[in-house]
CSV table of C-alpha atoms and ligand atoms in Angstrom, one decimal:
chain,number,residue,atom,x,y,z
W,698,UNK,CA,155.6,208.7,-79.5
W,699,UNK,CA,154.6,210.8,-76.6
W,700,UNK,CA,150.9,210.8,-77.6
W,701,UNK,CA,148.6,209.7,-74.2
W,702,UNK,CA,147.4,205.8,-74.3
W,703,UNK,CA,143.9,205.2,-72.9
W,704,UNK,CA,142.0,202.0,-72.2
W,705,UNK,CA,138.4,202.0,-71.9
W,706,UNK,CA,136.0,198.8,-71.2
W,707,UNK,CA,132.6,198.1,-72.3
W,708,UNK,CA,133.2,200.4,-75.5
W,709,UNK,CA,131.0,199.0,-77.7
W,710,UNK,CA,128.3,201.0,-76.9
W,711,UNK,CA,126.0,203.2,-74.4
W,712,UNK,CA,128.2,205.5,-72.0
W,713,UNK,CA,131.8,203.6,-73.2
W,714,UNK,CA,131.2,204.8,-76.8
W,715,UNK,CA,130.4,208.4,-75.0
W,716,UNK,CA,133.7,207.4,-73.3
W,717,UNK,CA,135.7,206.5,-76.0
W,718,UNK,CA,134.8,209.2,-78.3
W,719,UNK,CA,135.7,211.3,-76.1
W,720,UNK,CA,138.7,209.9,-75.2
W,721,UNK,CA,140.0,210.3,-79.2
W,722,UNK,CA,138.7,214.2,-78.9
W,723,UNK,CA,140.9,214.5,-75.9
W,724,UNK,CA,143.9,212.8,-78.4
W,725,UNK,CA,144.3,209.7,-76.3
W,726,UNK,CA,145.3,206.9,-78.4
W,727,UNK,CA,142.2,205.1,-77.6
W,728,UNK,CA,142.0,200.9,-76.7
W,729,UNK,CA,138.0,200.0,-77.1
W,730,UNK,CA,137.7,196.8,-74.9
W,731,UNK,CA,134.8,194.7,-75.5
W,732,UNK,CA,133.2,191.5,-75.9
W,733,UNK,CA,130.7,192.7,-78.6
W,734,UNK,CA,132.9,192.2,-81.7
W,735,UNK,CA,130.3,194.1,-84.4
W,736,UNK,CA,129.8,197.1,-82.7
W,737,UNK,CA,133.2,197.6,-81.3
W,738,UNK,CA,135.2,196.9,-84.8
W,739,UNK,CA,132.7,199.3,-86.4
W,740,UNK,CA,132.7,202.3,-83.9
W,741,UNK,CA,136.8,201.7,-84.3
W,742,UNK,CA,136.6,202.4,-87.9
W,743,UNK,CA,134.4,205.3,-87.7
W,744,UNK,CA,137.0,206.9,-84.7
W,745,UNK,CA,140.1,206.2,-86.9
W,746,UNK,CA,143.6,205.8,-86.6
W,747,UNK,CA,144.0,206.4,-83.1
W,748,UNK,CA,141.5,203.7,-82.1
W,749,UNK,CA,141.6,200.0,-82.1
W,750,UNK,CA,139.2,197.6,-81.0
W,751,UNK,CA,140.3,194.7,-78.6
W,752,UNK,CA,137.8,192.0,-77.8
W,753,UNK,CA,138.0,190.9,-73.9
W,754,UNK,CA,136.4,189.6,-71.4
W,755,UNK,CA,137.1,191.6,-68.6
W,756,UNK,CA,136.1,188.8,-66.0
W,757,UNK,CA,138.9,186.4,-66.9
W,758,UNK,CA,142.0,187.1,-66.0
W,759,UNK,CA,144.2,185.2,-68.7
W,760,UNK,CA,142.0,187.7,-71.5
W,761,UNK,CA,142.9,190.7,-69.3
W,762,UNK,CA,146.6,189.8,-68.7
W,763,UNK,CA,147.0,189.4,-72.9
W,764,UNK,CA,145.7,192.9,-73.1
W,765,UNK,CA,147.6,194.4,-70.7
W,766,UNK,CA,150.8,192.6,-72.8
W,767,UNK,CA,149.6,193.8,-76.0
W,768,UNK,CA,148.9,197.2,-75.1
W,769,UNK,CA,152.5,197.8,-73.6
W,770,UNK,CA,153.9,195.9,-76.4
W,771,UNK,CA,152.0,198.3,-78.8
W,772,UNK,CA,151.9,201.4,-77.1
W,773,UNK,CA,154.8,201.8,-74.2
W,774,UNK,CA,152.6,203.2,-71.7
W,775,UNK,CA,149.1,203.7,-69.9
W,776,UNK,CA,148.1,206.9,-68.7
W,777,UNK,CA,144.0,206.4,-68.4
W,778,UNK,CA,142.2,203.5,-67.2
W,779,UNK,CA,138.1,203.9,-67.6
W,780,UNK,CA,136.5,201.1,-66.2
W,781,UNK,CA,133.1,201.0,-67.9
W,782,UNK,CA,132.0,197.6,-68.6
W,783,UNK,CA,128.9,196.2,-66.2
W,784,UNK,CA,126.2,194.1,-66.8
W,785,UNK,CA,122.7,193.6,-64.8
W,786,UNK,CA,120.6,191.1,-63.8
W,787,UNK,CA,117.9,192.3,-61.5
W,788,UNK,CA,115.5,190.3,-59.1
W,789,UNK,CA,114.0,190.5,-55.7
W,790,UNK,CA,116.5,188.8,-53.7
W,791,UNK,CA,114.4,185.7,-53.1
W,792,UNK,CA,113.9,185.4,-56.8
W,793,UNK,CA,117.6,185.5,-57.5
W,794,UNK,CA,119.8,182.6,-58.7
W,795,UNK,CA,123.3,182.5,-56.9
W,796,UNK,CA,124.3,182.1,-61.0
W,797,UNK,CA,122.6,186.1,-61.0
W,798,UNK,CA,124.5,187.5,-58.2
W,799,UNK,CA,128.2,185.7,-59.0
W,800,UNK,CA,127.9,186.8,-62.9
W,801,UNK,CA,127.5,190.0,-62.1
W,802,UNK,CA,129.7,190.6,-59.1
W,803,UNK,CA,132.5,188.6,-62.0
W,804,UNK,CA,132.2,191.5,-64.4
W,805,UNK,CA,131.3,194.3,-62.3
W,806,UNK,CA,133.7,193.9,-59.2
W,807,UNK,CA,136.0,191.4,-60.6
W,808,UNK,CA,136.6,192.2,-63.8
W,809,UNK,CA,136.9,196.1,-62.5
W,810,UNK,CA,140.0,194.7,-60.1
W,811,UNK,CA,141.7,192.7,-62.4
W,812,UNK,CA,142.1,195.8,-64.8
W,813,UNK,CA,142.8,197.8,-61.6
W,814,UNK,CA,145.3,195.7,-60.6
W,815,UNK,CA,147.2,195.1,-64.4
W,816,UNK,CA,147.1,198.5,-64.9
W,817,UNK,CA,148.0,199.5,-61.6
W,818,UNK,CA,151.9,198.1,-61.8
W,819,UNK,CA,152.5,199.4,-64.8
W,820,UNK,CA,151.4,203.3,-63.3
W,821,UNK,CA,153.5,202.8,-60.8
W,822,UNK,CA,156.3,202.3,-62.8
W,823,UNK,CA,155.5,205.4,-64.8
W,824,UNK,CA,154.3,207.1,-61.6
W,825,UNK,CA,151.7,208.6,-63.4
W,826,UNK,CA,148.3,207.4,-64.3
W,827,UNK,CA,144.5,207.7,-63.8
W,828,UNK,CA,141.7,205.4,-63.1
W,829,UNK,CA,138.4,206.0,-63.3
W,830,UNK,CA,135.4,203.3,-62.1
W,831,UNK,CA,132.1,203.7,-62.9
W,832,UNK,CA,130.4,202.8,-60.5
W,833,UNK,CA,126.4,203.8,-60.4
W,834,UNK,CA,124.5,206.1,-57.8
W,835,UNK,CA,122.6,202.4,-56.7
W,836,UNK,CA,125.7,201.7,-54.6
W,837,UNK,CA,123.9,203.7,-52.0
W,838,UNK,CA,121.0,200.8,-52.4
W,839,UNK,CA,118.3,200.1,-55.3
W,840,UNK,CA,115.6,197.2,-54.7
W,841,UNK,CA,115.7,194.5,-56.4
W,842,UNK,CA,119.3,195.0,-57.1
W,843,UNK,CA,121.1,193.4,-54.2
W,844,UNK,CA,123.6,191.7,-56.8
W,845,UNK,CA,124.1,195.0,-58.7
W,846,UNK,CA,123.9,197.4,-56.3
W,847,UNK,CA,126.8,195.0,-53.7
W,848,UNK,CA,129.2,194.9,-57.1
W,849,UNK,CA,129.2,199.0,-57.3
W,850,UNK,CA,129.7,199.3,-53.4
W,851,UNK,CA,132.5,197.4,-54.0
W,852,UNK,CA,133.7,199.6,-57.0
W,853,UNK,CA,133.2,202.5,-54.4
W,854,UNK,CA,135.5,200.7,-52.3
W,855,UNK,CA,138.2,199.1,-54.8
W,856,UNK,CA,138.7,202.9,-55.8
W,857,UNK,CA,139.0,204.5,-52.5
W,858,UNK,CA,142.1,201.5,-51.2
W,859,UNK,CA,143.7,202.1,-54.6
W,860,UNK,CA,143.5,205.9,-54.0
W,861,UNK,CA,145.8,205.1,-51.1
W,862,UNK,CA,147.7,202.4,-52.3
W,863,UNK,CA,148.7,204.5,-55.6
W,864,UNK,CA,148.6,208.0,-54.3
W,865,UNK,CA,152.2,208.1,-53.7
W,866,UNK,CA,153.4,206.9,-57.3
W,867,UNK,CA,151.4,209.9,-59.0
W,868,UNK,CA,148.1,207.8,-59.7
W,869,UNK,CA,144.8,209.6,-59.1
W,870,UNK,CA,141.8,207.0,-58.8
W,871,UNK,CA,138.3,208.3,-58.7
W,872,UNK,CA,134.4,206.2,-58.8
W,873,UNK,CA,131.3,208.1,-61.1
W,874,UNK,CA,128.4,207.6,-60.1
W,875,UNK,CA,125.7,207.7,-62.9
W,876,UNK,CA,122.3,208.2,-62.2
W,877,UNK,CA,119.8,207.2,-65.2
W,878,UNK,CA,121.5,207.4,-68.5
W,879,UNK,CA,120.3,207.1,-71.9
W,880,UNK,CA,121.6,203.7,-72.6
W,881,UNK,CA,120.4,200.5,-74.5
W,882,UNK,CA,120.6,198.8,-71.1
W,883,UNK,CA,118.1,201.6,-69.8
W,884,UNK,CA,116.4,201.7,-73.3
W,885,UNK,CA,115.4,197.4,-72.8
W,886,UNK,CA,113.2,198.7,-69.6
W,887,UNK,CA,109.5,199.0,-70.3
W,888,UNK,CA,108.3,202.5,-70.9
W,889,UNK,CA,106.2,202.8,-68.2
W,890,UNK,CA,109.3,202.3,-65.7
W,891,UNK,CA,111.7,204.4,-67.3
W,892,UNK,CA,108.7,207.2,-67.0
W,893,UNK,CA,108.7,206.5,-63.4
W,894,UNK,CA,111.9,206.4,-63.0
W,895,UNK,CA,112.4,210.1,-64.6
W,896,UNK,CA,109.7,211.7,-62.7
W,897,UNK,CA,111.7,210.2,-59.7
W,898,UNK,CA,114.5,213.1,-60.7
W,899,UNK,CA,115.1,216.1,-59.6
W,900,UNK,CA,115.4,217.1,-63.3
W,901,UNK,CA,112.9,215.3,-64.3
W,902,UNK,CA,115.3,213.9,-67.2
W,903,UNK,CA,117.6,211.3,-68.2
W,904,UNK,CA,121.2,212.0,-68.3
W,905,UNK,CA,123.1,211.3,-71.7
W,906,UNK,CA,125.9,209.2,-72.2
W,907,UNK,CA,128.0,212.4,-72.8
W,908,UNK,CA,127.2,213.5,-69.1
W,909,UNK,CA,129.7,210.7,-68.0
W,910,UNK,CA,132.5,211.2,-70.7
W,911,UNK,CA,132.7,214.8,-70.1
W,912,UNK,CA,133.5,214.0,-66.5
W,913,UNK,CA,136.0,211.1,-67.1
W,914,UNK,CA,137.4,213.9,-69.0
W,915,UNK,CA,137.9,216.4,-66.1
W,916,UNK,CA,139.4,213.6,-64.3
W,917,UNK,CA,141.8,212.6,-66.8
W,918,UNK,CA,142.8,216.1,-67.4
W,919,UNK,CA,146.1,216.9,-66.3
W,920,UNK,CA,145.0,220.2,-64.9
W,921,UNK,CA,143.0,218.3,-62.9
W,922,UNK,CA,145.0,217.5,-59.4
W,923,UNK,CA,144.5,216.2,-56.0
W,924,UNK,CA,141.2,215.0,-56.7
W,925,UNK,CA,141.9,211.1,-55.7
W,926,UNK,CA,139.2,208.3,-54.0
W,927,UNK,CA,136.4,210.2,-54.9
W,928,UNK,CA,132.6,209.2,-55.8
W,929,UNK,CA,131.4,212.0,-58.0
W,930,UNK,CA,127.5,211.5,-58.6
W,931,UNK,CA,126.6,212.4,-62.2
W,932,UNK,CA,122.6,211.3,-61.4
W,933,UNK,CA,120.6,214.5,-61.9
W,934,UNK,CA,120.4,214.8,-58.0
W,935,UNK,CA,118.9,211.6,-57.4
W,936,UNK,CA,121.7,211.1,-54.9
W,937,UNK,CA,120.3,213.4,-52.8
W,938,UNK,CA,117.2,212.2,-51.4
W,939,UNK,CA,114.7,211.8,-54.2
W,940,UNK,CA,113.0,208.8,-53.5
W,941,UNK,CA,111.0,206.9,-56.2
E,509,NAI,P1,125.0,199.0,-71.9
E,509,NAI,O1,124.7,197.6,-71.6
E,509,NAI,O2,124.6,200.0,-72.8
E,509,NAI,O3,126.8,198.7,-72.4
E,509,NAI,C1,127.4,197.7,-71.5
E,509,NAI,C2,129.2,197.5,-72.4
E,509,NAI,O4,130.3,196.8,-71.9
E,509,NAI,C3,128.5,196.6,-73.6
E,509,NAI,O5,129.5,196.5,-75.2
E,509,NAI,C4,129.3,195.0,-73.4
E,509,NAI,O6,128.7,194.0,-74.5
E,509,NAI,C5,129.5,195.6,-72.5
E,509,NAI,N1,130.8,194.4,-72.0
E,509,NAI,C6,129.9,193.7,-70.7
E,509,NAI,N2,130.7,192.6,-69.7
E,509,NAI,C7,131.9,192.6,-70.8
E,509,NAI,C8,132.8,192.0,-69.8
E,509,NAI,N3,132.8,190.8,-69.4
E,509,NAI,N4,134.2,192.4,-70.6
E,509,NAI,C9,133.5,193.3,-71.3
E,509,NAI,N5,133.3,194.3,-72.3
E,509,NAI,C10,132.1,193.8,-71.4
E,509,NAI,O7,125.5,199.8,-70.7
E,509,NAI,P2,125.9,201.4,-70.2
E,509,NAI,O8,124.4,201.7,-70.1
E,509,NAI,O9,126.5,202.3,-70.9
E,509,NAI,O10,126.9,200.9,-68.6
E,509,NAI,C11,127.8,201.3,-68.8
E,509,NAI,C12,128.3,201.2,-67.1
E,509,NAI,O11,127.4,202.4,-66.6
E,509,NAI,C13,128.3,200.3,-66.6
E,509,NAI,O12,128.7,200.0,-65.6
E,509,NAI,C14,126.8,199.9,-65.7
E,509,NAI,O13,126.8,199.4,-64.4
E,509,NAI,C15,127.1,202.0,-65.3
E,509,NAI,N6,125.5,202.7,-65.2
E,509,NAI,C16,124.7,202.8,-66.2
E,509,NAI,C17,123.8,203.4,-65.9
E,509,NAI,C18,122.9,203.4,-66.6
E,509,NAI,O14,121.4,204.6,-66.7
E,509,NAI,N7,122.4,203.3,-68.2
E,509,NAI,C19,123.6,203.8,-64.3
E,509,NAI,C20,124.5,203.8,-63.7
E,509,NAI,C21,125.7,202.8,-64.0
């Protein structure tokens, strides 16, 4: 009954999968949220009895409300929410259809907002909780990502507001801004583009999903107190200004 409960969105693969694995290792009952049933269910089975897969489109309010109702009915509390689900639809702005702007904002920003809204009222009642939003270094600006960078800048702003609104209720809210991380999302890029991006890194390497999962574990750890409203870069130093 006293076990900690975590929700991780976009948990079926990539960074979310590594975060889910880490939350299980940290002894959380972990709710794996995704729309990729095949990989989500497979991972939940692999991770054992403390892992539960739930299909939910985070940009759909009704699905999100149902998700939280089901988690509270079953597990009674939510100690950590990790908003990791996100998509890209890149193009220079003059070639970007407005639908691609809407699609990216709907998942990355509105979806994260809906998850935070539902978690906030529960965590406020509990007077405890941690929210970690996965933003991106790209919120600082990346050519070809006017939709994505805007969505992630929105996530950074949202994180700061929630830190202000929830601080007095014992809830800490932070964002992580990953740089180039080796996942199915980045593996879709042509190899020469991947190589160019790696060469632009101070570390001359890509990060691993586990680098993000480690930072999530740190931010959710009970020993970590007094950090809220921050955006922590896990990007091989790219944010210090090594341009491409
Ligand atoms: P990925 O594409 O490998 O995995 C994303 C997961 O989110 C997928 O399983 C997908 O099914 C799920 N998802 C997408 N839309 C959803 C929705 N509406 N509802 C529920 N689940 C949904 O992506 P990756 O690389 O693991 O990225 C995870 C997060 O990290 C994203 O927010 C991304 O923007 C961010 N990020 C990734 C970087 C990278 O280099 N891979 C760099 C910076 C940020």
